[in-house]
PDB file of C-alpha atoms in Angstrom:
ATOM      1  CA  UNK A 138      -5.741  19.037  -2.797  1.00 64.00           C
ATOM      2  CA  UNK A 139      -5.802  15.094  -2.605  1.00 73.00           C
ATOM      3  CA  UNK A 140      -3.439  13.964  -0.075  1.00 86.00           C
ATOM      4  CA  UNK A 141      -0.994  12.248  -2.693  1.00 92.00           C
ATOM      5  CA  UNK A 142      -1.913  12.840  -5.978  1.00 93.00           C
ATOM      6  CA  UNK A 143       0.257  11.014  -9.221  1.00 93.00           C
ATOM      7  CA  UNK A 144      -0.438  11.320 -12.941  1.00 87.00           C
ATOM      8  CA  UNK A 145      -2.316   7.724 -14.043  1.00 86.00           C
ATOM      9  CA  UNK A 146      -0.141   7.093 -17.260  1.00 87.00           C
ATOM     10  CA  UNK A 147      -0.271   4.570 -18.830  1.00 93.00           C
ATOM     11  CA  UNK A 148       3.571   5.312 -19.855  1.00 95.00           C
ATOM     12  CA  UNK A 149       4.335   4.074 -22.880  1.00 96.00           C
ATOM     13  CA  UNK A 150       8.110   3.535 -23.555  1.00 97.00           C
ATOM     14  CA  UNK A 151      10.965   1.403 -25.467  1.00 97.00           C
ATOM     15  CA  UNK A 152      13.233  -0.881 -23.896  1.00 98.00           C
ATOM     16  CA  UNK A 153      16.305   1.681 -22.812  1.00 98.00           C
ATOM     17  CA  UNK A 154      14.030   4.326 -22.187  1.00 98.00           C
ATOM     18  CA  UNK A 155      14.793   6.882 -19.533  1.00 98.00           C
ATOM     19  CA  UNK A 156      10.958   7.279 -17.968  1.00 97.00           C
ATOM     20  CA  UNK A 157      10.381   9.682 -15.101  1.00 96.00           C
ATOM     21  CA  UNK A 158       7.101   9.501 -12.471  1.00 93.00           C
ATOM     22  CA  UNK A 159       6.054  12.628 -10.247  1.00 94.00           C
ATOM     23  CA  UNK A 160       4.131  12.516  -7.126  1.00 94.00           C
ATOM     24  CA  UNK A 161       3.010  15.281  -5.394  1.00 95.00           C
ATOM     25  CA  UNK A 162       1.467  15.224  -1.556  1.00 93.00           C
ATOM     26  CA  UNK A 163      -0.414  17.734   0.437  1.00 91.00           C
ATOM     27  CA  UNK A 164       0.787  16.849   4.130  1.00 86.00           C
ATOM     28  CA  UNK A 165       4.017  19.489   4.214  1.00 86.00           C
ATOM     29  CA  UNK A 166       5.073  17.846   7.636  1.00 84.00           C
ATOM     30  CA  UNK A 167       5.595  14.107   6.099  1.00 84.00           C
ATOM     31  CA  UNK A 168       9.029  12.903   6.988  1.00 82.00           C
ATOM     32  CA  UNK A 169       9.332   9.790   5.227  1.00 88.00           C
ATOM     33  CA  UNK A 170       8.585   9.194   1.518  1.00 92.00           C
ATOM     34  CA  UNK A 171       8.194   5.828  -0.175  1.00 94.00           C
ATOM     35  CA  UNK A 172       8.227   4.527  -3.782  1.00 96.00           C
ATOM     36  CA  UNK A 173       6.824   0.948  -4.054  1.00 96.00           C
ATOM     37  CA  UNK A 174       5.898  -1.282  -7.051  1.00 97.00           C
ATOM     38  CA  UNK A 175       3.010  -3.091  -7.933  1.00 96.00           C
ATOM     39  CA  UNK A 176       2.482  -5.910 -10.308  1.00 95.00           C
ATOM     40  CA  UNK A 177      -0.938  -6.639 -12.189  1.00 92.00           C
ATOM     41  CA  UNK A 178      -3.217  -8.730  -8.932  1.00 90.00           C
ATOM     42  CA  UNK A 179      -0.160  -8.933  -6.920  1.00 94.00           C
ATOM     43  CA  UNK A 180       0.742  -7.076  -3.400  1.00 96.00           C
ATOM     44  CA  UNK A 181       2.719  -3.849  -3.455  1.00 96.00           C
ATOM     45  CA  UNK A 182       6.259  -4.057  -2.985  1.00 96.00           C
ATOM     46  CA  UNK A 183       8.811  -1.663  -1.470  1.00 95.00           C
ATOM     47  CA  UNK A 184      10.908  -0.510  -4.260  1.00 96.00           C
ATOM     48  CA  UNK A 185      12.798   2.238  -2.486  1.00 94.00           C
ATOM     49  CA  UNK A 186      12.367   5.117   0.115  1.00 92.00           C
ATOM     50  CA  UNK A 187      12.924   8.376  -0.253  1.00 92.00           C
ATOM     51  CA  UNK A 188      15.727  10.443   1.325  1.00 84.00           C
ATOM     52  CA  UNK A 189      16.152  14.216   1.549  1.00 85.00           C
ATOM     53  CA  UNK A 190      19.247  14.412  -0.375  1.00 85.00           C
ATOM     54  CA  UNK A 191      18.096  11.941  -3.037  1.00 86.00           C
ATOM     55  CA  UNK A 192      19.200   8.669  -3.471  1.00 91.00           C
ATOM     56  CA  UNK A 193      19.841   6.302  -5.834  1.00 94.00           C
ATOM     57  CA  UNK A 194      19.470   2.464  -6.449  1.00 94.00           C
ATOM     58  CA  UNK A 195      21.151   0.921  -9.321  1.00 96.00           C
ATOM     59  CA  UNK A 196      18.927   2.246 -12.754  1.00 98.00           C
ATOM     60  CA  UNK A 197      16.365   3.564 -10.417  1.00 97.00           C
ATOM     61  CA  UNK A 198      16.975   7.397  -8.737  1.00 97.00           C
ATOM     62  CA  UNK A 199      14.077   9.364  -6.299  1.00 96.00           C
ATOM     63  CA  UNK A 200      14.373  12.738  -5.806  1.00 95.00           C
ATOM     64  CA  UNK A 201      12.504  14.914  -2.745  1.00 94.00           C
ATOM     65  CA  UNK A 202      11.553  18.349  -3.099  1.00 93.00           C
ATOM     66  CA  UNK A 203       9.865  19.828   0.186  1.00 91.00           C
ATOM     67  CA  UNK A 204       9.520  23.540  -0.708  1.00 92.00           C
ATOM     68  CA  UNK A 205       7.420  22.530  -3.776  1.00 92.00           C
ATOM     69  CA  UNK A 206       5.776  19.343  -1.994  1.00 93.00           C
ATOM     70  CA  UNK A 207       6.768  16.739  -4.631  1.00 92.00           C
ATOM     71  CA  UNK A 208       8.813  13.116  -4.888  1.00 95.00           C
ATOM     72  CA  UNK A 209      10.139  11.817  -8.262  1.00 95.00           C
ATOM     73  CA  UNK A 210      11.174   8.559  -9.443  1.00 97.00           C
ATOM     74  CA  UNK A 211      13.906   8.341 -12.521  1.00 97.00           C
ATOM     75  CA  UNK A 212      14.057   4.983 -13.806  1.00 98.00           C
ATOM     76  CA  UNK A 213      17.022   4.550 -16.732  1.00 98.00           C
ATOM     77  CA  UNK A 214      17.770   1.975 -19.298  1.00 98.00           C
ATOM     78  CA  UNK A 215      14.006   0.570 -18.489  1.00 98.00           C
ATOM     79  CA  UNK A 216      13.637  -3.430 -18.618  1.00 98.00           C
ATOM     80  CA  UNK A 217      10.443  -5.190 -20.017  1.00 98.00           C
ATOM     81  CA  UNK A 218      10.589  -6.541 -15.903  1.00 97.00           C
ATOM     82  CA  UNK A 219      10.198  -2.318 -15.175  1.00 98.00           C
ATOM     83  CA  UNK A 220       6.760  -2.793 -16.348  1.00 98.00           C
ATOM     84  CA  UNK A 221       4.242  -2.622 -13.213  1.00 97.00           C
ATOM     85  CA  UNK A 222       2.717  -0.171 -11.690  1.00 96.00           C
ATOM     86  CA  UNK A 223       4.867   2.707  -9.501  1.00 97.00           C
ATOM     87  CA  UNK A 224       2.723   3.853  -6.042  1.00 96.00           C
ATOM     88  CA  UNK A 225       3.694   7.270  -4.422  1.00 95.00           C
ATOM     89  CA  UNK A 226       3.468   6.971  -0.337  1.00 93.00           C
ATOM     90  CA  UNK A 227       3.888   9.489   1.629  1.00 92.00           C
ATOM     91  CA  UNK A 228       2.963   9.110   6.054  1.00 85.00           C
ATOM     92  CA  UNK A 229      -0.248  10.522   7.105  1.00 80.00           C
ATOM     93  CA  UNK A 230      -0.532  13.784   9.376  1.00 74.00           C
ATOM     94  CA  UNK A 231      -0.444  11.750  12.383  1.00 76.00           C
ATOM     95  CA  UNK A 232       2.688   9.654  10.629  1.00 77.00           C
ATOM     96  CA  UNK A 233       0.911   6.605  12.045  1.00 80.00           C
ATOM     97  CA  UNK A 234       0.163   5.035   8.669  1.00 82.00           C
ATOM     98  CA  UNK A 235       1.061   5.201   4.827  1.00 87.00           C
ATOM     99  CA  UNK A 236      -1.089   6.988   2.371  1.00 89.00           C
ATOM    100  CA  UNK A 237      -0.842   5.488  -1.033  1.00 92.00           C
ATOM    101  CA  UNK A 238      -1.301   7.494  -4.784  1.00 92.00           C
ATOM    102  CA  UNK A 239      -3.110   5.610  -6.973  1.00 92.00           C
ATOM    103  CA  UNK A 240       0.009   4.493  -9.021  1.00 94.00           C
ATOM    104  CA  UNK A 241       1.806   5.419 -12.668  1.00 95.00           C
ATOM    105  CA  UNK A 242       1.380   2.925 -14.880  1.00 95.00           C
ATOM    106  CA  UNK A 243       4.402   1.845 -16.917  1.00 97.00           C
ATOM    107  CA  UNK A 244       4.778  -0.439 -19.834  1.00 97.00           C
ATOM    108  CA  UNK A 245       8.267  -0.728 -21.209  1.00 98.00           C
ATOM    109  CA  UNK A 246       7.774  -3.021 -24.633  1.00 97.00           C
ATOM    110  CA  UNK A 247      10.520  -4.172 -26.897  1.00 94.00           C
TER     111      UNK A 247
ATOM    112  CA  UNK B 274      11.264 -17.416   6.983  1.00 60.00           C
ATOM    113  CA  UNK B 275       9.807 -14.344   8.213  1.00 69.00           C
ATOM    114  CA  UNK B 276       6.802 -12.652   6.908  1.00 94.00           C
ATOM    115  CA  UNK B 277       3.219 -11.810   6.834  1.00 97.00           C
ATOM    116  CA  UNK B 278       0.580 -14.525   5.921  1.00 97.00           C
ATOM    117  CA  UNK B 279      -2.772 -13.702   4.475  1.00 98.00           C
ATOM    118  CA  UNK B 280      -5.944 -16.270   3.993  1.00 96.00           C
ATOM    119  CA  UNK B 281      -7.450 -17.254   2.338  1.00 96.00           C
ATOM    120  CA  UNK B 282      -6.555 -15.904  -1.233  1.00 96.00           C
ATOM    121  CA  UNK B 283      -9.659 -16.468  -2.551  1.00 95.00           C
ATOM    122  CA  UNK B 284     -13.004 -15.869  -0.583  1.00 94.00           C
ATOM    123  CA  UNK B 285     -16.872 -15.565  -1.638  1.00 91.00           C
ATOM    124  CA  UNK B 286     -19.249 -14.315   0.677  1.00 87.00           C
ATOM    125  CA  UNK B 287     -22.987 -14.579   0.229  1.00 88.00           C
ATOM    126  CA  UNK B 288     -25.160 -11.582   1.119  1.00 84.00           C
ATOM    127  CA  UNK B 289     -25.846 -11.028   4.538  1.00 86.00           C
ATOM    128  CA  UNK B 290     -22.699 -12.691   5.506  1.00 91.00           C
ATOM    129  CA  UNK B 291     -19.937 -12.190   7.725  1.00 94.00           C
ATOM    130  CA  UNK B 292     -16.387 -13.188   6.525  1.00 95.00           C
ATOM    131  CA  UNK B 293     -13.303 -12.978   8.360  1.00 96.00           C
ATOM    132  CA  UNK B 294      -9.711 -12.347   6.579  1.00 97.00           C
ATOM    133  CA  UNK B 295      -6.693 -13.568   8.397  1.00 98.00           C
ATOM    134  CA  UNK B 296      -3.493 -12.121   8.784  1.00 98.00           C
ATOM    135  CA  UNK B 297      -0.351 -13.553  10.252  1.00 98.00           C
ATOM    136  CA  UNK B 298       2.647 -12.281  10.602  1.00 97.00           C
ATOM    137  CA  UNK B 299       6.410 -13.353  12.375  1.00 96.00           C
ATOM    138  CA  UNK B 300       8.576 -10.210  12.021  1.00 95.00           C
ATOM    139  CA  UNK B 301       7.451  -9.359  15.701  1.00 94.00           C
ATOM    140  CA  UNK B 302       5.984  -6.044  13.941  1.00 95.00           C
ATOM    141  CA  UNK B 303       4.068  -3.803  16.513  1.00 94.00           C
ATOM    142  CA  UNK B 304       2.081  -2.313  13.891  1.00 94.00           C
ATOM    143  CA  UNK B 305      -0.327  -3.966  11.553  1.00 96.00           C
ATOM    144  CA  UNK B 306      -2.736  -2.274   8.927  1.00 96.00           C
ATOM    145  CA  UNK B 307      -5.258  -3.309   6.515  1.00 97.00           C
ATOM    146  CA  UNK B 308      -6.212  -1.847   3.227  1.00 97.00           C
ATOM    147  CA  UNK B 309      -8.408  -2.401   0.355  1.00 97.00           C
ATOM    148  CA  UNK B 310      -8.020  -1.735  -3.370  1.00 95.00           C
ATOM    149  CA  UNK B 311     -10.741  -1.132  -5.731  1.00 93.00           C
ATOM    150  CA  UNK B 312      -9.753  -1.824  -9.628  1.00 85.00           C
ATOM    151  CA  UNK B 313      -7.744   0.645 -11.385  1.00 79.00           C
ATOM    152  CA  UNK B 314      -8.026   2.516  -7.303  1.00 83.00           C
ATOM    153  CA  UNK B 315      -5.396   3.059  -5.073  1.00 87.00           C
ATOM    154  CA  UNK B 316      -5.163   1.476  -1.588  1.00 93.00           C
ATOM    155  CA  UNK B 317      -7.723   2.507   1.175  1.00 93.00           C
ATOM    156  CA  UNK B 318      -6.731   2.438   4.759  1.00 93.00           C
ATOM    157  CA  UNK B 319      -9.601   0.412   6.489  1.00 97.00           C
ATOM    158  CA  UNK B 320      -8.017  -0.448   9.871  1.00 97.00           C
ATOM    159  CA  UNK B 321      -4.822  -0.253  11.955  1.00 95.00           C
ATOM    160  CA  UNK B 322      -3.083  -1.000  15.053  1.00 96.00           C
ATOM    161  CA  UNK B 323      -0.071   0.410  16.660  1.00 93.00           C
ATOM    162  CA  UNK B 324      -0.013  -1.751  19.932  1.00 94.00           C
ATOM    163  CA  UNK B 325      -2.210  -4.901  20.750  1.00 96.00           C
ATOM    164  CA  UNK B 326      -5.212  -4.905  21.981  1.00 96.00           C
ATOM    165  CA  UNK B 327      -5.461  -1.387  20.613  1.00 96.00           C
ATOM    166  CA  UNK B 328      -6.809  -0.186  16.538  1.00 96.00           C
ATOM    167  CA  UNK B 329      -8.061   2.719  14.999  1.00 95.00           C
ATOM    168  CA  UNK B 330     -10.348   3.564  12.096  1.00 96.00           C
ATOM    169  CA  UNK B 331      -9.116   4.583   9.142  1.00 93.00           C
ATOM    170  CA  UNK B 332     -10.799   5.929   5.899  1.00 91.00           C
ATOM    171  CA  UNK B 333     -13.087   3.516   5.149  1.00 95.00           C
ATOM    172  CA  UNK B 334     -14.259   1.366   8.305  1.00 97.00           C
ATOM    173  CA  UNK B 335     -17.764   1.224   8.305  1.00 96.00           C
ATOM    174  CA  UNK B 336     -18.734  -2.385   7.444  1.00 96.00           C
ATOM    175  CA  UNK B 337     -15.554  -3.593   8.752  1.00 97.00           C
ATOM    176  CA  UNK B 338     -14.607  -4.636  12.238  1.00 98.00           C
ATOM    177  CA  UNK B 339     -11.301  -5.756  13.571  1.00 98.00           C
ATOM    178  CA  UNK B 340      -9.094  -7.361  16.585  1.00 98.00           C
ATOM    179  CA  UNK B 341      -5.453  -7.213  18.000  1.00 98.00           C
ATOM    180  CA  UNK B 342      -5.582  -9.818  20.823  1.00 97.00           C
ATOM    181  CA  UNK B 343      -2.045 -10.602  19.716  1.00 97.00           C
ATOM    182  CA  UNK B 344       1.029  -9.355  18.534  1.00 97.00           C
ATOM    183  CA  UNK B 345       0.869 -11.868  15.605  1.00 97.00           C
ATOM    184  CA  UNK B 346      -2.513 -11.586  14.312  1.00 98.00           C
ATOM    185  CA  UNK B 347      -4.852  -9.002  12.953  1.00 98.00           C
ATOM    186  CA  UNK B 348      -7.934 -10.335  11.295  1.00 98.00           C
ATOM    187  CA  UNK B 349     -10.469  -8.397   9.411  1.00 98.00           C
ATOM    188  CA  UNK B 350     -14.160  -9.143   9.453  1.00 97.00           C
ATOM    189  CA  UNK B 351     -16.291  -7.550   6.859  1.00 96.00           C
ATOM    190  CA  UNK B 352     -19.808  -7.377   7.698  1.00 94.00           C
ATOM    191  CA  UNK B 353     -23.079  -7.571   6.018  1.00 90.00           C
ATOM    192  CA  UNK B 354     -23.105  -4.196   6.560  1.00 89.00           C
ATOM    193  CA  UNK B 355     -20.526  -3.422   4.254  1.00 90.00           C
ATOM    194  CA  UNK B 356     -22.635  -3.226   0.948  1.00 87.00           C
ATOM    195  CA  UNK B 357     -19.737  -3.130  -1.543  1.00 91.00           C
ATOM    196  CA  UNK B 358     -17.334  -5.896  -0.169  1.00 93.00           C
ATOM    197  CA  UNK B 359     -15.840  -6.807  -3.520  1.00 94.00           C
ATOM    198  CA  UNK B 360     -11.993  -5.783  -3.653  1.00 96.00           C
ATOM    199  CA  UNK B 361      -8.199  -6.780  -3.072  1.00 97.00           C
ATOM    200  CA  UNK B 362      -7.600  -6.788   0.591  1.00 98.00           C
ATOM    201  CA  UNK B 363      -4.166  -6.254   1.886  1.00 97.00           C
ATOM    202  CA  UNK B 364      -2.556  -6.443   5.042  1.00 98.00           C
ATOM    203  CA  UNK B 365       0.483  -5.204   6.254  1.00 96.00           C
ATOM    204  CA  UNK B 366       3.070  -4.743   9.147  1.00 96.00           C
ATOM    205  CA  UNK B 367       5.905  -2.481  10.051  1.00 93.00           C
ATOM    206  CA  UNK B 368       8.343  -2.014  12.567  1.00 90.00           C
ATOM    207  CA  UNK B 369       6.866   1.252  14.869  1.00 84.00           C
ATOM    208  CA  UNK B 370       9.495   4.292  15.750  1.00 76.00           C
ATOM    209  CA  UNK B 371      10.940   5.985  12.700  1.00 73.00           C
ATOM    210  CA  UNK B 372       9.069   6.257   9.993  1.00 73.00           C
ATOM    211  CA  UNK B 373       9.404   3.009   8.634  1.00 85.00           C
ATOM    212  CA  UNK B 374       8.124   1.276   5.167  1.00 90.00           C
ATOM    213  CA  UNK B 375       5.122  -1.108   5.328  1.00 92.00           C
ATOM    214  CA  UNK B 376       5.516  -5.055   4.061  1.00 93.00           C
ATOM    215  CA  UNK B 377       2.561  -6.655   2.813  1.00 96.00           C
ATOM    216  CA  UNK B 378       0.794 -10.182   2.988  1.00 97.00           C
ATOM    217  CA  UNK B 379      -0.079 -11.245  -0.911  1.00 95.00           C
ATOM    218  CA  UNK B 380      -3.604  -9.846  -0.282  1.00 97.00           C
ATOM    219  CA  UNK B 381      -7.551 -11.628  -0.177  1.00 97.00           C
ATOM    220  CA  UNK B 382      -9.700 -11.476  -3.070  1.00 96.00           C
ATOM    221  CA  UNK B 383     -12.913 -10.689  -1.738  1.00 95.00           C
ATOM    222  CA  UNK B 384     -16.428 -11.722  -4.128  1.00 93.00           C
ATOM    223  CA  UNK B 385     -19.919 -11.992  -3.578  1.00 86.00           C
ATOM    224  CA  UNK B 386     -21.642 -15.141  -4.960  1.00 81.00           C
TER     225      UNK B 386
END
């Protein structure tokens, strides 16, 4: 099993779509989970972390769930500006570094 | 302002060369990492340090070396040994304790002429 795997897309969706990413990971003693963003040539950028009890951040809600070893991003009432590129990261064994997925595409179009 | 500088953005390398990325950062970060992403790929942990004048490998070093003489700076050199050099390379910094998120420099495009 690849240490964070995530399904490619692309996801195709309207403007006001509700659009939801998994992301599942194979370390089961990662503390710290990580949704970032990535725009076509640009840097990744932190779009939120991921807490145990969930958490939420405006249109934009992660979920955690350790038993079955996977993250999920909810993003609601999607924006042409959601389109990008969504990276699953989850801390290595040694929780020294990141390990990145390699990203759900999302195109929201009008 | 506070963050983490990456040069150049553009660089071309002819074969048999050795190139050296730079990467600055002022958020008095103990940890610093670089990565590389292939198109359509995810990133790939190349190097990282926790603590200067200490790094580790990480998935992909061979070809690459690296320093920490400072706190500051963490450049990248990729060697003629490194066959496939063309790719996105990112660098990035993060506060160490906790399991804190990374921040990233706006990345070197790497080419061979």
């Amino acid at each position: 099993r690849k240490e964070v795997e995530q399904d490619p897309g692309p996801f195709n969706v309207p403007e006001g779509a509700t659009v939801a990413f998994n992301c599942t990971y194979s370390n089961s003693a990662s503390q710290s989970f990580f949704w970032y963003r990535q725009d076509c040539r640009k840097e990744p950028k932190l779009l939120m972390s991921v807490y145990s009890s969930g958490n939420e951040d405006g249109r934009f809600t992660a979920q955690l769930n350790r038993a079955s070893q996977y993250i999920s991003l909810l993003i609601r009432d999607s924006k042409l500006s959601d389109s990008a590129t969504y990276l699953c990261v989850v801390y290595n064994q040694a929780g020294t570094a990141l390990i990145f997925g390699k990203g759900t595409t999302l195109s929201v179009s009008s | 302002d506070g963050g983490i500088t990456q040069s150049p953005k553009y660089l071309f390398r002819k074969e048999g060369q050795n190139v050296t990325l730079s990467c600055e950062q002022n958020l008095n970060h103990d940890a610093m990492y670089w990565y590389r992403q292939d198109p359509g790929q995810g990133l790939r942990l190349i190097y990282y340090s926790q603590i200067v004048n200490d790094f580790q490998k990480g998935d992909i070093a061979e070809g690459y070396s690296v320093s920490r003489e400072k706190k500051e700076s963490f450049p990248l050199t990729v060697t003629s040994a490194q066959k496939n050099p063309t790719a996105f390379y990112l660098c990035a910094s993060r506060v160490t304790g906790g399991n804190q998120p990374q921040h990233f420099g706006d990345g070197t495009r790497l080419s061979i002429l």
